[in-house]
Amino acid sequence: MKALSIKQPWASLIAHGIKDIENRTWKTKFRGRIYIHASADLKLLKKTGNELYTKEQWLATPARLISVSSAIIGEVDIVDCVMNHESIWAEQTCQSLLSDEYIEKPIYNWVLANAKLYDKPILNVKGKLSFWYPDTDIVECIGCSQKFDSETMEDDDGGEKFCTECWEVLSPIMIQETKECNDRDKLSEFGKVVTLCQSVFNYEFLITDGFSGKATNTFACMEVCMKIAEGYPYVKKCITEDNKFHLILTKEKK
């Protein structure tokens, strides 16, 4: 996903969903979601003697606004690019009454929507001009759905990524669940049960190692598997080959 570097405090105002316009001297045809990057340039907020704000803009600005810099702090959609938008955040372009020429250099108002502020900014990210792609590998946490630098995250056995906070909470639970599954699925006669897929209707698993392929063992194995997958009364698929027993159980009778 592309990123756009924006000076503070405007970057934070956009991420908070307050500022719905980004003013630029160049027009863009891009429409879609981008990362909001707070550049290193930080302007201080002052109520008096501050030419950064109009009175309306100042009243719309929260008393406390977190203004980190050199960080990706959220996301937003670019939905349009116009001139002289009616938003209080839109800079206006003066046009001559006698011709189509502009008295000053045109200002384009990029219309923004669906802003999302990250609970934790992705720090130490250097910005660039125009649109750019972050060098940082930004990944969504499986636990909280927030985005983080992948280098700061933890991986489970399946390669899923977790932020440090979710990992501290969820890893003990996952370890316990894995132990319970392994204890439940240990079949000394037939080998190890490996769960392949589980959904509302289907339960699929593979038994490997030590399975002889004999019919008596096949039926015995099916009986054990049916007990494991209680509530899935129908056999959808059963394959026995190369000393492997592959069974798919389903609630839908075929």
Short mmCIF file of N, CA, C and O in Angstrom, two decimals, residues 62 75 130 186 226:
data_model
loop_
_atom_site.label_atom_id
_atom_site.label_comp_id
_atom_site.label_asym_id
_atom_site.label_seq_id
_atom_site.Cartn_x
_atom_site.Cartn_y
_atom_site.Cartn_z
N PRO A 62 -8.92 19.17 18.63
CA PRO A 62 -8.97 18.77 20.05
C PRO A 62 -7.92 19.51 20.88
O PRO A 62 -6.87 19.91 20.37
N GLU A 75 -4.31 5.18 8.49
CA GLU A 75 -4.68 5.00 7.09
C GLU A 75 -5.86 5.90 6.75
O GLU A 75 -6.61 6.31 7.64
N SER A 130 5.95 12.87 -2.66
CA SER A 130 4.88 12.25 -3.43
C SER A 130 4.42 10.95 -2.78
O SER A 130 4.61 10.74 -1.58
N LYS A 186 -3.95 -38.34 20.13
CA LYS A 186 -2.92 -39.39 20.11
C LYS A 186 -3.59 -40.76 19.97
O LYS A 186 -4.38 -41.16 20.82
N MET A 226 -14.55 -40.71 14.30
CA MET A 226 -15.91 -40.21 14.46
C MET A 226 -16.14 -39.71 15.89
O MET A 226 -16.83 -38.73 16.11
#
